[in-house]
Amino acid sequence: MIGNIQCLERAGVADTQMGDAAFAEIYRAHAPGLLRFLSRRAERQDLGDLVNESFLRFAIAQAKCSTKVENPAAYLMRIAINLLRDRARMEARRTFARHVSVDDVPIAGDDPVRQLEARDQIDQVQKALSRFNPRTRAVFLAQRLDGLSHKEIAAQTGLSGSGVEYHMAKAIRHLDRIRKHG
């Protein structure tokens, strides 16, 4: 809490219309609920940042506005939802930027039939990956593309070791079904 107030002081929004004590009271009253709300929608390692960013934006808005926010809980929820949307948009742009078209992947060999079959397999894998839930996809790609160990993935995602194994097994089963049945 003290760190949040110091952050706001550096941002130049503390001691304006809403004093430290009032802000501290709003934080104590609404931070737990905001944390619960965000924990169902974001990764565990991002929760603290999202809560702090929500309160920072709340304080900045209060400093800029001459009237007091009548329902801080609703206002904070709206800020949190907007933050989640912003992060989702950024992730979508990042994913799109890393996308490599199937047509751009060179396939060895001169046999055109084999090349078409290989491209079809790549298409199937890409479609399957796009249907995975985000956590399963992240675990699978971190292990298979980035070469991370299960322990490293667990530390990165906040999952347990068995959780990482579960998501890997789920991804592999799904890809194996596609490979066998097309």
PDB file of C-alpha atoms in Angstrom:
ATOM      1  CA  MET A   1       0.000   0.000   0.000  1.00  0.00           C
ATOM      2  CA  ILE A   2       2.791   2.407   0.904  1.00  0.00           C
ATOM      3  CA  GLY A   3       4.450   1.642  -2.426  1.00  0.00           C
ATOM      4  CA  ASN A   4       1.241   2.547  -4.255  1.00  0.00           C
ATOM      5  CA  ILE A   5       1.009   5.923  -2.523  1.00  0.00           C
ATOM      6  CA  GLN A   6       4.686   6.614  -3.234  1.00  0.00           C
ATOM      7  CA  CYS A   7       4.072   5.708  -6.878  1.00  0.00           C
ATOM      8  CA  LEU A   8       1.161   8.147  -6.979  1.00  0.00           C
ATOM      9  CA  GLU A   9       3.280  10.866  -5.383  1.00  0.00           C
ATOM     10  CA  ARG A  10       5.903  10.383  -8.102  1.00  0.00           C
ATOM     11  CA  ALA A  11       3.138  10.584 -10.702  1.00  0.00           C
ATOM     12  CA  GLY A  12       2.046  13.871  -9.152  1.00  0.00           C
ATOM     13  CA  VAL A  13      -1.472  12.822  -8.208  1.00  0.00           C
ATOM     14  CA  ALA A  14      -1.254  12.391  -4.446  1.00  0.00           C
ATOM     15  CA  ASP A  15      -2.342  15.185  -2.145  1.00  0.00           C
ATOM     16  CA  THR A  16      -4.719  16.628  -4.705  1.00  0.00           C
ATOM     17  CA  GLN A  17      -8.443  16.406  -4.219  1.00  0.00           C
ATOM     18  CA  MET A  18      -8.215  12.961  -2.625  1.00  0.00           C
ATOM     19  CA  GLY A  19      -5.764  12.748   0.268  1.00  0.00           C
ATOM     20  CA  ASP A  20      -3.575   9.795   1.178  1.00  0.00           C
ATOM     21  CA  ALA A  21      -5.934   8.666   3.929  1.00  0.00           C
ATOM     22  CA  ALA A  22      -8.957   8.709   1.632  1.00  0.00           C
ATOM     23  CA  PHE A  23      -7.070   6.867  -1.074  1.00  0.00           C
ATOM     24  CA  ALA A  24      -5.778   4.326   1.460  1.00  0.00           C
ATOM     25  CA  GLU A  25      -9.340   3.719   2.637  1.00  0.00           C
ATOM     26  CA  ILE A  26     -10.575   3.200  -0.936  1.00  0.00           C
ATOM     27  CA  TYR A  27      -7.661   0.840  -1.564  1.00  0.00           C
ATOM     28  CA  ARG A  28      -8.373  -1.199   1.585  1.00  0.00           C
ATOM     29  CA  ALA A  29     -12.067  -1.385   0.766  1.00  0.00           C
ATOM     30  CA  HIS A  30     -11.833  -2.287  -2.919  1.00  0.00           C
ATOM     31  CA  ALA A  31      -8.460  -3.945  -3.607  1.00  0.00           C
ATOM     32  CA  PRO A  32      -9.505  -7.436  -2.399  1.00  0.00           C
ATOM     33  CA  GLY A  33     -12.624  -7.477  -4.582  1.00  0.00           C
ATOM     34  CA  LEU A  34     -10.689  -6.169  -7.564  1.00  0.00           C
ATOM     35  CA  LEU A  35      -8.049  -8.842  -6.994  1.00  0.00           C
ATOM     36  CA  ARG A  36     -10.717 -11.571  -6.904  1.00  0.00           C
ATOM     37  CA  PHE A  37     -12.302 -10.214 -10.076  1.00  0.00           C
ATOM     38  CA  LEU A  38      -8.961 -10.122 -11.900  1.00  0.00           C
ATOM     39  CA  SER A  39      -7.825 -13.530 -10.624  1.00  0.00           C
ATOM     40  CA  ARG A  40     -10.576 -15.168 -12.660  1.00  0.00           C
ATOM     41  CA  ARG A  41      -9.509 -13.352 -15.816  1.00  0.00           C
ATOM     42  CA  ALA A  42      -5.726 -12.917 -15.776  1.00  0.00           C
ATOM     43  CA  GLU A  43      -2.531 -14.819 -15.080  1.00  0.00           C
ATOM     44  CA  ARG A  44      -1.475 -14.952 -11.439  1.00  0.00           C
ATOM     45  CA  GLN A  45       1.823 -13.159 -12.048  1.00  0.00           C
ATOM     46  CA  ASP A  46      -0.034 -10.167 -13.570  1.00  0.00           C
ATOM     47  CA  LEU A  47      -2.567  -9.644 -10.779  1.00  0.00           C
ATOM     48  CA  GLY A  48      -0.543  -7.242  -8.642  1.00  0.00           C
ATOM     49  CA  ASP A  49       0.376  -5.124 -11.641  1.00  0.00           C
ATOM     50  CA  LEU A  50      -3.232  -4.971 -12.797  1.00  0.00           C
ATOM     51  CA  VAL A  51      -4.525  -3.950  -9.362  1.00  0.00           C
ATOM     52  CA  ASN A  52      -1.822  -1.287  -9.007  1.00  0.00           C
ATOM     53  CA  GLU A  53      -2.413   0.034 -12.516  1.00  0.00           C
ATOM     54  CA  SER A  54      -6.161   0.182 -11.844  1.00  0.00           C
ATOM     55  CA  PHE A  55      -5.656   2.235  -8.694  1.00  0.00           C
ATOM     56  CA  LEU A  56      -3.085   4.450 -10.377  1.00  0.00           C
ATOM     57  CA  ARG A  57      -5.515   5.236 -13.197  1.00  0.00           C
ATOM     58  CA  PHE A  58      -8.262   5.787 -10.632  1.00  0.00           C
ATOM     59  CA  ALA A  59      -6.120   8.284  -8.712  1.00  0.00           C
ATOM     60  CA  ILE A  60      -5.050  10.078 -11.888  1.00  0.00           C
ATOM     61  CA  ALA A  61      -8.690  10.351 -12.986  1.00  0.00           C
ATOM     62  CA  GLN A  62      -9.649  11.693  -9.546  1.00  0.00           C
ATOM     63  CA  ALA A  63      -6.851  14.274  -9.725  1.00  0.00           C
ATOM     64  CA  LYS A  64      -7.970  15.474 -13.150  1.00  0.00           C
ATOM     65  CA  CYS A  65     -11.674  15.617 -12.355  1.00  0.00           C
ATOM     66  CA  SER A  66     -13.225  18.251 -10.118  1.00  0.00           C
ATOM     67  CA  THR A  67     -15.983  15.920  -8.868  1.00  0.00           C
ATOM     68  CA  LYS A  68     -15.600  12.884  -6.665  1.00  0.00           C
ATOM     69  CA  VAL A  69     -16.296   9.422  -8.114  1.00  0.00           C
ATOM     70  CA  GLU A  70     -19.537   8.305  -6.498  1.00  0.00           C
ATOM     71  CA  ASN A  71     -19.051   4.550  -6.969  1.00  0.00           C
ATOM     72  CA  PRO A  72     -15.332   3.706  -6.740  1.00  0.00           C
ATOM     73  CA  ALA A  73     -15.958  -0.050  -6.975  1.00  0.00           C
ATOM     74  CA  ALA A  74     -17.739   0.231 -10.324  1.00  0.00           C
ATOM     75  CA  TYR A  75     -15.191   2.742 -11.609  1.00  0.00           C
ATOM     76  CA  LEU A  76     -12.297   0.460 -10.616  1.00  0.00           C
ATOM     77  CA  MET A  77     -13.984  -2.535 -12.247  1.00  0.00           C
ATOM     78  CA  ARG A  78     -14.386  -0.586 -15.485  1.00  0.00           C
ATOM     79  CA  ILE A  79     -10.715   0.421 -15.348  1.00  0.00           C
ATOM     80  CA  ALA A  80      -9.712  -3.215 -14.749  1.00  0.00           C
ATOM     81  CA  ILE A  81     -11.865  -4.445 -17.645  1.00  0.00           C
ATOM     82  CA  ASN A  82     -10.303  -1.844 -19.920  1.00  0.00           C
ATOM     83  CA  LEU A  83      -6.817  -2.911 -18.803  1.00  0.00           C
ATOM     84  CA  LEU A  84      -7.649  -6.546 -19.591  1.00  0.00           C
ATOM     85  CA  ARG A  85      -8.935  -5.532 -23.021  1.00  0.00           C
ATOM     86  CA  ASP A  86      -5.799  -3.485 -23.688  1.00  0.00           C
ATOM     87  CA  ARG A  87      -3.606  -6.445 -22.763  1.00  0.00           C
ATOM     88  CA  ALA A  88      -5.637  -8.803 -24.941  1.00  0.00           C
ATOM     89  CA  ARG A  89      -5.314  -6.425 -27.900  1.00  0.00           C
ATOM     90  CA  MET A  90      -1.566  -6.137 -27.365  1.00  0.00           C
ATOM     91  CA  GLU A  91      -1.208  -9.913 -27.174  1.00  0.00           C
ATOM     92  CA  ALA A  92      -3.258 -10.356 -30.347  1.00  0.00           C
ATOM     93  CA  ARG A  93      -1.045  -7.847 -32.175  1.00  0.00           C
ATOM     94  CA  ARG A  94       2.079  -9.582 -30.846  1.00  0.00           C
ATOM     95  CA  THR A  95       0.763 -12.980 -31.944  1.00  0.00           C
ATOM     96  CA  PHE A  96      -0.182 -11.658 -35.372  1.00  0.00           C
ATOM     97  CA  ALA A  97       3.254 -10.073 -35.783  1.00  0.00           C
ATOM     98  CA  ARG A  98       4.937 -13.425 -35.059  1.00  0.00           C
ATOM     99  CA  HIS A  99       2.699 -15.302 -37.472  1.00  0.00           C
ATOM    100  CA  VAL A 100       4.442 -16.952 -40.391  1.00  0.00           C
ATOM    101  CA  SER A 101       2.290 -17.848 -43.358  1.00  0.00           C
ATOM    102  CA  VAL A 102       2.286 -21.475 -44.417  1.00  0.00           C
ATOM    103  CA  ASP A 103       3.187 -20.345 -47.908  1.00  0.00           C
ATOM    104  CA  ASP A 104       6.376 -18.717 -46.603  1.00  0.00           C
ATOM    105  CA  VAL A 105       7.698 -21.922 -45.033  1.00  0.00           C
ATOM    106  CA  PRO A 106      10.083 -23.660 -47.399  1.00  0.00           C
ATOM    107  CA  ILE A 107       9.529 -27.390 -47.632  1.00  0.00           C
ATOM    108  CA  ALA A 108      12.438 -29.566 -48.671  1.00  0.00           C
ATOM    109  CA  GLY A 109      12.119 -31.874 -51.598  1.00  0.00           C
ATOM    110  CA  ASP A 110      11.039 -31.556 -55.192  1.00  0.00           C
ATOM    111  CA  ASP A 111       7.961 -33.778 -55.014  1.00  0.00           C
ATOM    112  CA  PRO A 112       4.953 -31.426 -55.341  1.00  0.00           C
ATOM    113  CA  VAL A 113       2.560 -33.973 -53.803  1.00  0.00           C
ATOM    114  CA  ARG A 114       4.731 -34.271 -50.675  1.00  0.00           C
ATOM    115  CA  GLN A 115       4.953 -30.501 -50.481  1.00  0.00           C
ATOM    116  CA  LEU A 116       1.163 -30.172 -50.599  1.00  0.00           C
ATOM    117  CA  GLU A 117       0.734 -32.889 -47.968  1.00  0.00           C
ATOM    118  CA  ALA A 118       3.281 -31.175 -45.723  1.00  0.00           C
ATOM    119  CA  ARG A 119       1.516 -27.827 -46.126  1.00  0.00           C
ATOM    120  CA  ASP A 120      -1.810 -29.487 -45.277  1.00  0.00           C
ATOM    121  CA  GLN A 121      -0.266 -30.944 -42.115  1.00  0.00           C
ATOM    122  CA  ILE A 122       1.086 -27.538 -41.141  1.00  0.00           C
ATOM    123  CA  ASP A 123      -2.364 -26.016 -41.729  1.00  0.00           C
ATOM    124  CA  GLN A 124      -3.959 -28.681 -39.532  1.00  0.00           C
ATOM    125  CA  VAL A 125      -1.473 -28.061 -36.725  1.00  0.00           C
ATOM    126  CA  GLN A 126      -1.980 -24.288 -36.920  1.00  0.00           C
ATOM    127  CA  LYS A 127      -5.763 -24.688 -36.793  1.00  0.00           C
ATOM    128  CA  ALA A 128      -5.458 -27.075 -33.851  1.00  0.00           C
ATOM    129  CA  LEU A 129      -3.195 -24.661 -31.970  1.00  0.00           C
ATOM    130  CA  SER A 130      -5.635 -21.821 -32.543  1.00  0.00           C
ATOM    131  CA  ARG A 131      -8.407 -23.922 -30.945  1.00  0.00           C
ATOM    132  CA  PHE A 132      -6.413 -24.651 -27.774  1.00  0.00           C
ATOM    133  CA  ASN A 133      -7.289 -22.617 -24.724  1.00  0.00           C
ATOM    134  CA  PRO A 134      -4.671 -19.887 -24.191  1.00  0.00           C
ATOM    135  CA  ARG A 135      -2.965 -21.563 -21.246  1.00  0.00           C
ATOM    136  CA  THR A 136      -2.604 -24.940 -23.023  1.00  0.00           C
ATOM    137  CA  ARG A 137      -1.265 -23.204 -26.134  1.00  0.00           C
ATOM    138  CA  ALA A 138       1.206 -21.147 -24.087  1.00  0.00           C
ATOM    139  CA  VAL A 139       2.494 -24.225 -22.238  1.00  0.00           C
ATOM    140  CA  PHE A 140       2.807 -26.272 -25.429  1.00  0.00           C
ATOM    141  CA  LEU A 141       4.598 -23.548 -27.390  1.00  0.00           C
ATOM    142  CA  ALA A 142       6.893 -22.702 -24.487  1.00  0.00           C
ATOM    143  CA  GLN A 143       8.009 -26.325 -24.299  1.00  0.00           C
ATOM    144  CA  ARG A 144       8.121 -27.206 -27.987  1.00  0.00           C
ATOM    145  CA  LEU A 145       9.199 -23.920 -29.579  1.00  0.00           C
ATOM    146  CA  ASP A 146      11.062 -22.125 -26.809  1.00  0.00           C
ATOM    147  CA  GLY A 147      12.585 -25.318 -25.388  1.00  0.00           C
ATOM    148  CA  LEU A 148      11.667 -24.506 -21.787  1.00  0.00           C
ATOM    149  CA  SER A 149      11.571 -27.260 -19.191  1.00  0.00           C
ATOM    150  CA  HIS A 150       8.407 -28.103 -17.289  1.00  0.00           C
ATOM    151  CA  LYS A 151       9.893 -26.467 -14.202  1.00  0.00           C
ATOM    152  CA  GLU A 152      10.660 -23.245 -16.107  1.00  0.00           C
ATOM    153  CA  ILE A 153       7.159 -23.196 -17.611  1.00  0.00           C
ATOM    154  CA  ALA A 154       5.626 -23.764 -14.171  1.00  0.00           C
ATOM    155  CA  ALA A 155       7.584 -20.818 -12.758  1.00  0.00           C
ATOM    156  CA  GLN A 156       6.634 -18.621 -15.723  1.00  0.00           C
ATOM    157  CA  THR A 157       2.913 -19.435 -15.764  1.00  0.00           C
ATOM    158  CA  GLY A 158       2.250 -20.002 -12.075  1.00  0.00           C
ATOM    159  CA  LEU A 159       1.102 -23.564 -12.708  1.00  0.00           C
ATOM    160  CA  SER A 160       2.268 -26.554 -10.711  1.00  0.00           C
ATOM    161  CA  GLY A 161       4.508 -29.152 -12.348  1.00  0.00           C
ATOM    162  CA  SER A 162       1.552 -31.489 -12.707  1.00  0.00           C
ATOM    163  CA  GLY A 163      -0.472 -28.639 -14.219  1.00  0.00           C
ATOM    164  CA  VAL A 164       2.183 -28.164 -16.893  1.00  0.00           C
ATOM    165  CA  GLU A 165       2.178 -31.917 -17.563  1.00  0.00           C
ATOM    166  CA  TYR A 166      -1.626 -31.876 -17.825  1.00  0.00           C
ATOM    167  CA  HIS A 167      -1.629 -29.080 -20.412  1.00  0.00           C
ATOM    168  CA  MET A 168       1.191 -30.720 -22.397  1.00  0.00           C
ATOM    169  CA  ALA A 169      -0.613 -34.076 -22.416  1.00  0.00           C
ATOM    170  CA  LYS A 170      -3.846 -32.384 -23.451  1.00  0.00           C
ATOM    171  CA  ALA A 171      -2.122 -30.622 -26.364  1.00  0.00           C
ATOM    172  CA  ILE A 172      -0.284 -33.745 -27.494  1.00  0.00           C
ATOM    173  CA  ARG A 173      -3.445 -35.889 -27.338  1.00  0.00           C
ATOM    174  CA  HIS A 174      -5.311 -33.340 -29.424  1.00  0.00           C
ATOM    175  CA  LEU A 175      -2.535 -33.072 -32.016  1.00  0.00           C
ATOM    176  CA  ASP A 176      -2.189 -36.855 -32.119  1.00  0.00           C
ATOM    177  CA  ARG A 177      -5.921 -37.230 -32.842  1.00  0.00           C
ATOM    178  CA  ILE A 178      -5.606 -34.760 -35.696  1.00  0.00           C
ATOM    179  CA  ARG A 179      -2.571 -36.579 -37.073  1.00  0.00           C
ATOM    180  CA  LYS A 180      -4.364 -39.939 -36.995  1.00  0.00           C
ATOM    181  CA  HIS A 181      -7.795 -38.838 -38.171  1.00  0.00           C
ATOM    182  CA  GLY A 182      -7.025 -35.733 -40.223  1.00  0.00           C
TER     183      GLY A 182
END
